[in-house]
Short mmCIF file of N, CA and C and ligand atoms in Angstrom, two decimals:
data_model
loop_
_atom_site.label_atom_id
_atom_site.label_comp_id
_atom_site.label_asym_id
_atom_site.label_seq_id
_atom_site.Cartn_x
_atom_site.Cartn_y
_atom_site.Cartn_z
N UNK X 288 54.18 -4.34 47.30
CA UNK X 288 54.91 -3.31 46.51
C UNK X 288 54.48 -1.91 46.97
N UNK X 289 55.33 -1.19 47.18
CA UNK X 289 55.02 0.27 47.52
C UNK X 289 54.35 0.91 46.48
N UNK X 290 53.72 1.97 47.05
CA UNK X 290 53.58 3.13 45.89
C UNK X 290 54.08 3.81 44.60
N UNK X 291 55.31 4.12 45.30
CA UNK X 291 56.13 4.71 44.76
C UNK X 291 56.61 3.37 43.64
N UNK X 292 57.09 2.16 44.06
CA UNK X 292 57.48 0.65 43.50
C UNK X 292 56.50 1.33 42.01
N UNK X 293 55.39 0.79 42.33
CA UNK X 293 54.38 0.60 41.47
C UNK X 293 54.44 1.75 40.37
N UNK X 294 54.74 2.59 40.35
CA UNK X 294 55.46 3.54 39.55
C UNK X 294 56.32 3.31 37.97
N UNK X 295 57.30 2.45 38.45
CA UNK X 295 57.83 1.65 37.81
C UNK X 295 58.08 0.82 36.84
N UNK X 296 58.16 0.69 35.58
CA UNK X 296 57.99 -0.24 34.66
C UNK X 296 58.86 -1.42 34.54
N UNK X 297 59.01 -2.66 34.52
CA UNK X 297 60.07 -3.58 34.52
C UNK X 297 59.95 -4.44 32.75
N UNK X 298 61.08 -4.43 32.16
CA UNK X 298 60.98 -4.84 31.14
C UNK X 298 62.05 -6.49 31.17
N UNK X 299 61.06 -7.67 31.21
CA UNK X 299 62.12 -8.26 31.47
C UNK X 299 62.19 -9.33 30.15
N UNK X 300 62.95 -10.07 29.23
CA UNK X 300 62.91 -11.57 28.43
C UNK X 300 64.17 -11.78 27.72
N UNK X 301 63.74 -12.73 27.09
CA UNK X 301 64.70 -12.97 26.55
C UNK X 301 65.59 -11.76 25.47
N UNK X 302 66.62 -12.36 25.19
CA UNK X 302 67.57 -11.39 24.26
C UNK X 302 66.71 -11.83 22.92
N UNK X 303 66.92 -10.21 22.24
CA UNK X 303 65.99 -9.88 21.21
C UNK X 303 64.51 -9.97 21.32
N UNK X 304 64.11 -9.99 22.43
CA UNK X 304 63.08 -9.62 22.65
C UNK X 304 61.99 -8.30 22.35
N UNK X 305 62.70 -7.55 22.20
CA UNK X 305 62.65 -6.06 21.66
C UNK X 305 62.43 -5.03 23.33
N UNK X 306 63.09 -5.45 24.64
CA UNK X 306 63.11 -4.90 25.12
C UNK X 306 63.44 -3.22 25.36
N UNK X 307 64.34 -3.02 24.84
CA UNK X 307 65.25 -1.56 25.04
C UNK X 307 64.52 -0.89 24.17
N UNK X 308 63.73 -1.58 22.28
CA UNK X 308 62.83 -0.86 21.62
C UNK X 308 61.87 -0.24 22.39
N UNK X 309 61.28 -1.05 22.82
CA UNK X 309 59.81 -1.17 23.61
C UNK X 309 59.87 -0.20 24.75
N UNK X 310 61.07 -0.07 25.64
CA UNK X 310 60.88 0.77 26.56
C UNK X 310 61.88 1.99 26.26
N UNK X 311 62.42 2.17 25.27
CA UNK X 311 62.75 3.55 24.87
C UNK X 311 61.56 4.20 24.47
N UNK X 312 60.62 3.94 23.52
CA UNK X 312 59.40 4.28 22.87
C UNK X 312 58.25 4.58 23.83
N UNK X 313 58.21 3.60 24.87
CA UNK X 313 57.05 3.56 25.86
C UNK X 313 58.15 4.79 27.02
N UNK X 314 59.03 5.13 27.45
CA UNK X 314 58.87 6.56 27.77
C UNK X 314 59.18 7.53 27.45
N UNK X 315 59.17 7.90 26.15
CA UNK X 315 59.06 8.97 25.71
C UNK X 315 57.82 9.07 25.44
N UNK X 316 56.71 8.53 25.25
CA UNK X 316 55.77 8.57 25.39
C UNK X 316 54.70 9.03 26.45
N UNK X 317 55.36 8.55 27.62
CA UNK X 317 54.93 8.59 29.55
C UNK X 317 55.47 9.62 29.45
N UNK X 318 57.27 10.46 29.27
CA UNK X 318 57.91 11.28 29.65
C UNK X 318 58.43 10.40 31.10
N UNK X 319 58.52 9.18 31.18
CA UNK X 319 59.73 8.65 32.04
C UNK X 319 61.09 8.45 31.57
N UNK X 320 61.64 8.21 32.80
CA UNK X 320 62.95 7.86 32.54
C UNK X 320 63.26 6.62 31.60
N UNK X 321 64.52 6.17 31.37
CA UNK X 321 64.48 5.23 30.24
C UNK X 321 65.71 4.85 31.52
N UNK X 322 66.01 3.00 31.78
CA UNK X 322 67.21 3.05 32.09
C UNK X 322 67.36 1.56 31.29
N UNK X 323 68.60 1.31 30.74
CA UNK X 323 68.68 0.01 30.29
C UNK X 323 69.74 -0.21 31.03
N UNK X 324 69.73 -1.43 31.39
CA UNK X 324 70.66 -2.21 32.91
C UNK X 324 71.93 -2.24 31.97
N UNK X 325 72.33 -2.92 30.47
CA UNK X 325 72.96 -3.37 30.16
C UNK X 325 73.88 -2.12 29.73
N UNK X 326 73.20 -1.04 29.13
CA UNK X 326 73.87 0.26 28.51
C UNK X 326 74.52 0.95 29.87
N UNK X 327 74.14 0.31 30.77
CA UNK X 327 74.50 1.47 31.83
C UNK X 327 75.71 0.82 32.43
N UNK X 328 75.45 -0.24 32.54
CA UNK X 328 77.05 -1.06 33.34
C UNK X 328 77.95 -0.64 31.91
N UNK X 329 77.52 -0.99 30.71
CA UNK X 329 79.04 -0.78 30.01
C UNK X 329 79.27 0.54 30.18
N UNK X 330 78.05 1.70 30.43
CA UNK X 330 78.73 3.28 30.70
C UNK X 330 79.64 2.95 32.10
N UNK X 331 79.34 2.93 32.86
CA UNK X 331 79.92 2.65 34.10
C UNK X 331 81.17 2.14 34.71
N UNK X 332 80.84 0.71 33.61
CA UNK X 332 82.58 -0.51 33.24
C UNK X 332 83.62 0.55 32.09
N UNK X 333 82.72 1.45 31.30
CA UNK X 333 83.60 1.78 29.96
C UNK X 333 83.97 0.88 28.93
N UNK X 334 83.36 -0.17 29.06
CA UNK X 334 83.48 -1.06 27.91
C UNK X 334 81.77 -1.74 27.40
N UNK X 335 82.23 -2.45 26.45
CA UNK X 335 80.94 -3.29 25.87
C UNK X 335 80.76 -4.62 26.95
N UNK X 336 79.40 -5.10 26.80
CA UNK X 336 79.04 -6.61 27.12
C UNK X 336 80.13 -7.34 27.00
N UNK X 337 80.56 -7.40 25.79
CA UNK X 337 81.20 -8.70 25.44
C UNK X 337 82.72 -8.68 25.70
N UNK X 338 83.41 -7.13 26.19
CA UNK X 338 84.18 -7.11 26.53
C UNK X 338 84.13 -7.17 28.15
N UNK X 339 83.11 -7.02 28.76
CA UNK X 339 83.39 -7.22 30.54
C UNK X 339 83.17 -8.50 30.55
N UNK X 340 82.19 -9.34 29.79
CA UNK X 340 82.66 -11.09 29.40
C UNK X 340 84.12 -11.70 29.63
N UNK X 341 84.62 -10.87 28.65
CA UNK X 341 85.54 -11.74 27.98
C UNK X 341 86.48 -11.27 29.36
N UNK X 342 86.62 -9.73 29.84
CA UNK X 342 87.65 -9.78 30.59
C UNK X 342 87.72 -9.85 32.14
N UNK X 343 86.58 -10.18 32.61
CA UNK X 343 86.08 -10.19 33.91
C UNK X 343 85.08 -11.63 34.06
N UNK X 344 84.64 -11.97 32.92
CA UNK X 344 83.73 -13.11 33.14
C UNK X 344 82.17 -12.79 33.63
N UNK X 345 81.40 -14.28 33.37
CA UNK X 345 80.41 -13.34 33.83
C UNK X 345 79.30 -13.55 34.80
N UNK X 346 80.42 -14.34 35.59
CA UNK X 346 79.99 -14.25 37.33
C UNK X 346 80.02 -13.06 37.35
N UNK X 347 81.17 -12.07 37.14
CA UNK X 347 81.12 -10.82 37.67
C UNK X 347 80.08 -9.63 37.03
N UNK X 348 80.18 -10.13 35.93
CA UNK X 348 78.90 -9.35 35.08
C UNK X 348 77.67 -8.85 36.02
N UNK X 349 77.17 -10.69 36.18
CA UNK X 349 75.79 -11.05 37.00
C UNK X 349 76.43 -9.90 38.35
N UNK X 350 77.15 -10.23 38.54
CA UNK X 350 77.17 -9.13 40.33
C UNK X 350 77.19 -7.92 39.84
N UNK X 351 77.83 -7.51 38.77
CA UNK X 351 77.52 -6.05 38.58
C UNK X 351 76.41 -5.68 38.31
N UNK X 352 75.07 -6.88 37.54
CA UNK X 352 73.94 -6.33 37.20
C UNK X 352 73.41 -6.46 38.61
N UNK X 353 73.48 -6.86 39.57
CA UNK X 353 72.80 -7.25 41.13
C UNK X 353 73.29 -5.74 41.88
N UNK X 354 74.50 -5.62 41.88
CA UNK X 354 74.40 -4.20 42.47
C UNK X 354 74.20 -3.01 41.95
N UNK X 355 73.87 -3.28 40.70
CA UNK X 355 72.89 -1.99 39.72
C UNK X 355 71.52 -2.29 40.79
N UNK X 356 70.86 -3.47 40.21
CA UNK X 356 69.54 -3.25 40.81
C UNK X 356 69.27 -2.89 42.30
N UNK X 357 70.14 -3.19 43.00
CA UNK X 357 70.00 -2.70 44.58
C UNK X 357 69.77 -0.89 44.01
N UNK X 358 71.29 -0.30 43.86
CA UNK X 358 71.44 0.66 43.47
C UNK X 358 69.59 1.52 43.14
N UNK X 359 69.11 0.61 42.20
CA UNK X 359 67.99 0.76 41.55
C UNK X 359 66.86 1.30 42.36
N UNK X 360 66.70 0.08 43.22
CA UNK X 360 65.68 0.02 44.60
C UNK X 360 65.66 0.78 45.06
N UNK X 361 66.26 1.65 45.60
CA UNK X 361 66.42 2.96 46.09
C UNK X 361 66.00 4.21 45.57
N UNK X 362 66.73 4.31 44.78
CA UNK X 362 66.36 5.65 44.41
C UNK X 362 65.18 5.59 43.21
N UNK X 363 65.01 4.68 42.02
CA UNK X 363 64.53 5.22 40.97
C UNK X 363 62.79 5.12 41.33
N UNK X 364 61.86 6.08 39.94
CA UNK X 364 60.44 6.74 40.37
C UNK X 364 60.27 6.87 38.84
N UNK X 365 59.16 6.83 38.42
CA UNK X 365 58.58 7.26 36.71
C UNK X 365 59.59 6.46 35.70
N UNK X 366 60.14 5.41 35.63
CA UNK X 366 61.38 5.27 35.39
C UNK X 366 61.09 3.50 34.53
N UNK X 367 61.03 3.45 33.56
CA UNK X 367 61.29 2.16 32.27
C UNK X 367 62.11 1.59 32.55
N UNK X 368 62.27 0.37 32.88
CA UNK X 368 63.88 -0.31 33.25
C UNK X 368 63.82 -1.79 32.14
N UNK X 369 64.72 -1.00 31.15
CA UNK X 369 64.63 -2.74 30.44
C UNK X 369 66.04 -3.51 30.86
N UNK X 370 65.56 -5.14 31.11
CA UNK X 370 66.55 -5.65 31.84
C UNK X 370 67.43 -6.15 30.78
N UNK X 371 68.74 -6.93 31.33
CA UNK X 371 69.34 -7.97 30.59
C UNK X 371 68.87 -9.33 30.48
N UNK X 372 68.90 -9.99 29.33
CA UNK X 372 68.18 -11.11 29.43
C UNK X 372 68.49 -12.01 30.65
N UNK X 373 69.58 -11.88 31.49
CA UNK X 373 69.55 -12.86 32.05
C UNK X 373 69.53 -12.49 33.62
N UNK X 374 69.19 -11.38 33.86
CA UNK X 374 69.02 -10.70 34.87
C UNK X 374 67.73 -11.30 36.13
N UNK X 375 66.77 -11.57 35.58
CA UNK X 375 65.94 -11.94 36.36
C UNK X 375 65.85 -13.45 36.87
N UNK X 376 67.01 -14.01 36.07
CA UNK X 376 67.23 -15.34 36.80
C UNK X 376 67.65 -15.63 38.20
N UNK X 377 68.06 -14.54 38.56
CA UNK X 377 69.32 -14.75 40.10
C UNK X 377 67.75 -14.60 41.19
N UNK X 378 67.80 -15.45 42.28
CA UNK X 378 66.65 -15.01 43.27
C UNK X 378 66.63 -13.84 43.94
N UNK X 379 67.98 -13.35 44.17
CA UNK X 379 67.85 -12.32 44.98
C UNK X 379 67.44 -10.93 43.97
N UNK X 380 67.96 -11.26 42.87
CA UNK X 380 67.33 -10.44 41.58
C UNK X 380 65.65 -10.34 41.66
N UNK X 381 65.59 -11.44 41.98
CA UNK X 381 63.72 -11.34 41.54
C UNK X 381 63.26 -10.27 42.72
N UNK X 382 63.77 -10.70 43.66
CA UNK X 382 63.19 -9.80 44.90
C UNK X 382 63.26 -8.40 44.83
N UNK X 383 64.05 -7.78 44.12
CA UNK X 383 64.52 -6.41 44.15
C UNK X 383 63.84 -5.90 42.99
N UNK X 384 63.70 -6.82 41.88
CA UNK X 384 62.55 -6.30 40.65
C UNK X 384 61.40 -6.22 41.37
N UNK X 385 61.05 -7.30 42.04
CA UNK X 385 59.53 -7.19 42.52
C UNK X 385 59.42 -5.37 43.52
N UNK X 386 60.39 -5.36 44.24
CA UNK X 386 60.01 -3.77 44.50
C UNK X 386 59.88 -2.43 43.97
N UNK X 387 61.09 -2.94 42.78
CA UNK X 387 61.17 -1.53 41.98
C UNK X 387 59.87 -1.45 41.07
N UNK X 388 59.16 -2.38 40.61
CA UNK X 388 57.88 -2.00 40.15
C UNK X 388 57.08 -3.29 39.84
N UNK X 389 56.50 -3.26 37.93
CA UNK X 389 55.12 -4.15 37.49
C UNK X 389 56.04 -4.60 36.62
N UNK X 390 56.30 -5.71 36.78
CA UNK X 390 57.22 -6.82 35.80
C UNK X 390 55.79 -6.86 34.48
N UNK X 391 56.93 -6.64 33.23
CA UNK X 391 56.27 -7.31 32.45
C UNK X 391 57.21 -7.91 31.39
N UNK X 392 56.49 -9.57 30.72
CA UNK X 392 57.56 -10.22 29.98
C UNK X 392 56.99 -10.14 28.53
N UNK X 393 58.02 -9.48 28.07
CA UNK X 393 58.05 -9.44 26.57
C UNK X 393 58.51 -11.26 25.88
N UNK X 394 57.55 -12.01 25.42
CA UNK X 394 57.55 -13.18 25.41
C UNK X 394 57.57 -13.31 24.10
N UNK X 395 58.48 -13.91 23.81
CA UNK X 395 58.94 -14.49 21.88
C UNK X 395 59.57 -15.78 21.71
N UNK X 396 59.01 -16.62 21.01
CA UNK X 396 59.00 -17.93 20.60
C UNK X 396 60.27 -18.08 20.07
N UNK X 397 60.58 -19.26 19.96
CA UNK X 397 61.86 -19.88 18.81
C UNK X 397 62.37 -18.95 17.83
N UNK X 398 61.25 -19.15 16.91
CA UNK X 398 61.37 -18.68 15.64
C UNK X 398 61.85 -17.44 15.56
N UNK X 399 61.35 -16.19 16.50
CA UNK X 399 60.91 -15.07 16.07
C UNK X 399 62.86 -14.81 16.77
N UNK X 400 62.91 -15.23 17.35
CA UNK X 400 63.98 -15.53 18.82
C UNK X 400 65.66 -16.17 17.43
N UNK X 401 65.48 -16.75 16.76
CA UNK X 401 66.25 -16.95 15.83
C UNK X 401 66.68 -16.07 14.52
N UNK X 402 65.33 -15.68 14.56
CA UNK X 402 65.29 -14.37 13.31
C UNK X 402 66.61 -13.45 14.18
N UNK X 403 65.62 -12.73 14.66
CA UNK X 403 66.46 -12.15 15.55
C UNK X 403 67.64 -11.81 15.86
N UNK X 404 68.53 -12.84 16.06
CA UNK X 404 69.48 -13.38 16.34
C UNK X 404 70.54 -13.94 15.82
N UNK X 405 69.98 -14.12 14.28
CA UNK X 405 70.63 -14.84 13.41
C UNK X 405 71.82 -14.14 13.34
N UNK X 406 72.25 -13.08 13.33
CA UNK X 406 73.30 -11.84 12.62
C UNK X 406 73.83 -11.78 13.93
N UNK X 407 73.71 -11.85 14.73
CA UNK X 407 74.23 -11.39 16.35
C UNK X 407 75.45 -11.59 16.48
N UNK X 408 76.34 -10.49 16.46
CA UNK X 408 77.42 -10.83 17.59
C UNK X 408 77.75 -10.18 18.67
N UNK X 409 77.16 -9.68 18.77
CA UNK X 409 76.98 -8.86 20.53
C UNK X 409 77.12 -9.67 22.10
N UNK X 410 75.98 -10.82 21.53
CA UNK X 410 75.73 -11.59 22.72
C UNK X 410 76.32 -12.89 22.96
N UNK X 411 77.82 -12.17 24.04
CA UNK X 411 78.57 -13.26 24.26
C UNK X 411 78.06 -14.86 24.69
N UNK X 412 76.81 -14.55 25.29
CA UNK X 412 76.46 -16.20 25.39
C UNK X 412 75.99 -16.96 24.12
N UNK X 413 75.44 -16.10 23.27
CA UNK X 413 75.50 -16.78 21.69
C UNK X 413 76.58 -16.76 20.80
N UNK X 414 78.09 -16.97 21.40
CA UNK X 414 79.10 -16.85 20.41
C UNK X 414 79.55 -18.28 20.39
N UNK X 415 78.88 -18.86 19.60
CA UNK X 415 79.73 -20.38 19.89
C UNK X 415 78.97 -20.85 18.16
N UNK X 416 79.09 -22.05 17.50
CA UNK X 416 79.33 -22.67 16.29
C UNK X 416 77.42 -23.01 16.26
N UNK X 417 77.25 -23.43 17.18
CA UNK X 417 75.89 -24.31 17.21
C UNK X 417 75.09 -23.25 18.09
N UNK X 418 74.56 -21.72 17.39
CA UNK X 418 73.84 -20.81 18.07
C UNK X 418 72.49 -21.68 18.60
N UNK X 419 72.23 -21.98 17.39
CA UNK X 419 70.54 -22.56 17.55
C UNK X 419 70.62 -23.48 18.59
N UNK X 420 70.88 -24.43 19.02
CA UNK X 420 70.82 -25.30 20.10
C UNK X 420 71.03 -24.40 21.43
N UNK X 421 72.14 -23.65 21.16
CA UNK X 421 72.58 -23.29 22.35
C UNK X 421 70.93 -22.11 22.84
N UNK X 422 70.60 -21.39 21.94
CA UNK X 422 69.11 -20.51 22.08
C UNK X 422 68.21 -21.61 22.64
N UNK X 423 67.65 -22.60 21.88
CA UNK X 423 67.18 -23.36 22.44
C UNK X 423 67.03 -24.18 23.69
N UNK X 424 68.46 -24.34 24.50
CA UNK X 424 68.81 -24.34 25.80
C UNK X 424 68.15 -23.41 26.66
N UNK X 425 68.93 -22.57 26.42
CA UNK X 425 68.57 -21.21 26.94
C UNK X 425 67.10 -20.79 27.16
N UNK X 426 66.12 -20.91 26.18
CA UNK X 426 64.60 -20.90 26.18
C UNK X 426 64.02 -21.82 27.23
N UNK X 427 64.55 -23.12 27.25
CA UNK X 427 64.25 -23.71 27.62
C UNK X 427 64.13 -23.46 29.41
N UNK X 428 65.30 -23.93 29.51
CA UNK X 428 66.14 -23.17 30.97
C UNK X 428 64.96 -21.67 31.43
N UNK X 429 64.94 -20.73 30.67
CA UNK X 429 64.25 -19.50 31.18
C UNK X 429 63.32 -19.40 31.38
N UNK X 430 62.63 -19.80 30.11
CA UNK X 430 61.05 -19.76 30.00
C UNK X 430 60.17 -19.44 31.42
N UNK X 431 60.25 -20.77 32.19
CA UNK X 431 59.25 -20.65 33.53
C UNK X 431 59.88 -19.64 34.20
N UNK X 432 60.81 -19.75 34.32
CA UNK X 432 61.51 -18.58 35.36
C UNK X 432 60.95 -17.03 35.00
N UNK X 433 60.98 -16.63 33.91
CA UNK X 433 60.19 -15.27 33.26
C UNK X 433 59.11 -15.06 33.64
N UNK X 434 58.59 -16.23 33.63
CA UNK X 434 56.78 -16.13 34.13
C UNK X 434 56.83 -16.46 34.96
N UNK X 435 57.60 -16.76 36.10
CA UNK X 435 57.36 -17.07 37.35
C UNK X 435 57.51 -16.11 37.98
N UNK X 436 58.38 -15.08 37.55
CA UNK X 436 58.50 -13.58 38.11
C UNK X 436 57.61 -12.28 37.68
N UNK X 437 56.96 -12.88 36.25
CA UNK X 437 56.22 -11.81 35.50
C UNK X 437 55.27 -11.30 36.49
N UNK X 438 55.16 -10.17 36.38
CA UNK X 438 53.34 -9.81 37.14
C UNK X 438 52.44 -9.92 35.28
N UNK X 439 52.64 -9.27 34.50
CA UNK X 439 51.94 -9.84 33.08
C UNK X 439 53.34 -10.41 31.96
N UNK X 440 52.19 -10.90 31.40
CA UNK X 440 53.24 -12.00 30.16
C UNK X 440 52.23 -10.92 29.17
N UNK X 441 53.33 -10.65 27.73
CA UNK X 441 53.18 -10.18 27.05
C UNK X 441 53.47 -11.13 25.59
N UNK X 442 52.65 -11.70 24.62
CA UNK X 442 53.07 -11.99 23.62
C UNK X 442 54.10 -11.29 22.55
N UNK X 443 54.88 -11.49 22.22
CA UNK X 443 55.41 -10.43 21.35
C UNK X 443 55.98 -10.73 19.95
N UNK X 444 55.26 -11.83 19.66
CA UNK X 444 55.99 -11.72 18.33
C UNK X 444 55.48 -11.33 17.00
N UNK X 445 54.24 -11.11 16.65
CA UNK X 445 54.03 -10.51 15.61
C UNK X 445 53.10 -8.93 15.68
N UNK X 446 53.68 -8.73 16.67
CA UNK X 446 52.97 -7.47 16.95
C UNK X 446 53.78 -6.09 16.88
N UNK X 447 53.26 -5.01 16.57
CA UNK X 447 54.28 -3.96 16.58
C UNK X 447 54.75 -3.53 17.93
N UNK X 448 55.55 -2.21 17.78
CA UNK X 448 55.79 -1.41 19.02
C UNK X 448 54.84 -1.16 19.71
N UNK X 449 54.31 -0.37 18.72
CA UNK X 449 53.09 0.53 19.12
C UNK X 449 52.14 -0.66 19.98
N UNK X 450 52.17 -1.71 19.44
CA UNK X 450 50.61 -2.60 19.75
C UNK X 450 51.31 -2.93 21.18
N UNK X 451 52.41 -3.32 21.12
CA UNK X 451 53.17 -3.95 22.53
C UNK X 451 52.75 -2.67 23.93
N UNK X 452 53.49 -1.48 23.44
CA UNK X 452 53.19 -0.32 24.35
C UNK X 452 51.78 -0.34 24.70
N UNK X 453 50.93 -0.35 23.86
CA UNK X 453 48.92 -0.36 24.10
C UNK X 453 49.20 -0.93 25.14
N UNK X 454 49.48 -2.50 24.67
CA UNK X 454 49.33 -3.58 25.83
C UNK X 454 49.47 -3.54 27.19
N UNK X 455 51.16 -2.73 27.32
CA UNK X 455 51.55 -2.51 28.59
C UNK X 455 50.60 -1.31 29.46
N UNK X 456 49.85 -0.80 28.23
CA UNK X 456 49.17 0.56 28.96
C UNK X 456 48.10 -0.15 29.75
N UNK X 457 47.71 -1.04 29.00
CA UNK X 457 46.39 -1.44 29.34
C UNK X 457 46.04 -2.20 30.78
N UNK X 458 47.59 -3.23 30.20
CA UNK X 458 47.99 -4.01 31.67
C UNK X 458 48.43 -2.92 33.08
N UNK X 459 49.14 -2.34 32.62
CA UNK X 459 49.06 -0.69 33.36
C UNK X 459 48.23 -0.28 34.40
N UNK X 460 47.29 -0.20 33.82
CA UNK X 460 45.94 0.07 34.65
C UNK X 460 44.98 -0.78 35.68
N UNK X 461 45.59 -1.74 35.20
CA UNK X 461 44.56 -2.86 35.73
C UNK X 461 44.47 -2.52 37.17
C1 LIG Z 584 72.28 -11.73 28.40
C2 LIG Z 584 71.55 -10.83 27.71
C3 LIG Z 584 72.09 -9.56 27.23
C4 LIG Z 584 73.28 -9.13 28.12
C5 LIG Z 584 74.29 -10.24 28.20
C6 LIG Z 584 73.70 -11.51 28.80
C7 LIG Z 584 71.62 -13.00 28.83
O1 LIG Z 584 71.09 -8.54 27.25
O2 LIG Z 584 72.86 -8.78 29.40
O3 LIG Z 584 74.77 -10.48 26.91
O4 LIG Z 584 72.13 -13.69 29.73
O5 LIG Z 584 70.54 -13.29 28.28
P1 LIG Z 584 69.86 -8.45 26.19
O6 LIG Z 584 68.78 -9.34 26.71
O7 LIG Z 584 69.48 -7.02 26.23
O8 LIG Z 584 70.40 -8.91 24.89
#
């Protein structure tokens, strides 16, 4: 990882994870940039998630979040990047996080992961009758993959903002 890479913050897990919390808070704090992958394609598309879903699908989604992150590689420096949950699944994805900076996984269990979630309708892959199974899939399916890309794993479920940000400071430094 470059210098400059290392710079970088990578926010990657599951949905409701409290990613976009966590790294809105953690740079205004640094005074970095804030970029969330997901807010930025719908600035970009002009629509919501669930509408570039529904009207493009989301093979194309995944390619639009892949040529964000190229996009990414390049230019960005001081800069929070919280991902989409499902962003760091693609391989060629992993490779391009690994340059832009220090992966870290905001990691939340079932439970906390259902709370969460319960009210959701945002997230077109949880729009179906049988959420819970389908989350549960999904956990399943991801899990290693998160930590297989993490540089740190972060617990996150009964901890605050604040305690999460410490964490990342701490891991930060190492
Ligand atoms: C997705 C997670 C969402 C969003 C899209 C797909 C996923 O982002 O990118 O709905 O595949 O897990 P959040 O993790 O920010 O909810």
């Amino acid at each position: 990882m470059s210098e400059e890479g290392k710079k970088n913050i990578i926010l990657i897990g599951f949905m409701g994870s409290g990613k976009t919390s966590v790294g809105t808070r953690l740079s205004k704090e640094w005074g970095y940039h804030f970029i969330d992958t997901d807010q930025m394609i719908e600035t970009e598309y002009g629509a919501s998630i669930s509408t570039i879903f529904e009207k493009e699908g989301e093979e194309k989604f995944r390619e639009m979040e892949t040529a964000l992150l190229k996009r990414l590689s390049d230019t960005v420096t001081k800069t929070i990047i919280a991902t989409g949950g499902g962003l760091p699944l693609r391989k060629e994805n992993t490779v391009l996080l690994k340059k832009i900076g220090k992966i870290f996984y905001l990691k939340t269990n079932r439970e906390t992961t259902l709370t969460r979630l319960s009210e959701d309708t945002t997230r077109p892959l949880l729009n179906q009758t049988d959420k819970e199974e389908r989350i549960d899939t999904l956990l399943e399916e991801r899990i290693p993959k998160y930590e297989a890309v993490a540089d740190e794993i972060i617990l996150a479920d009964h901890q605050s903002f604040y305690e999460i940000i410490q964490k990342i400071e701490q891991l930060y430094k190492k």
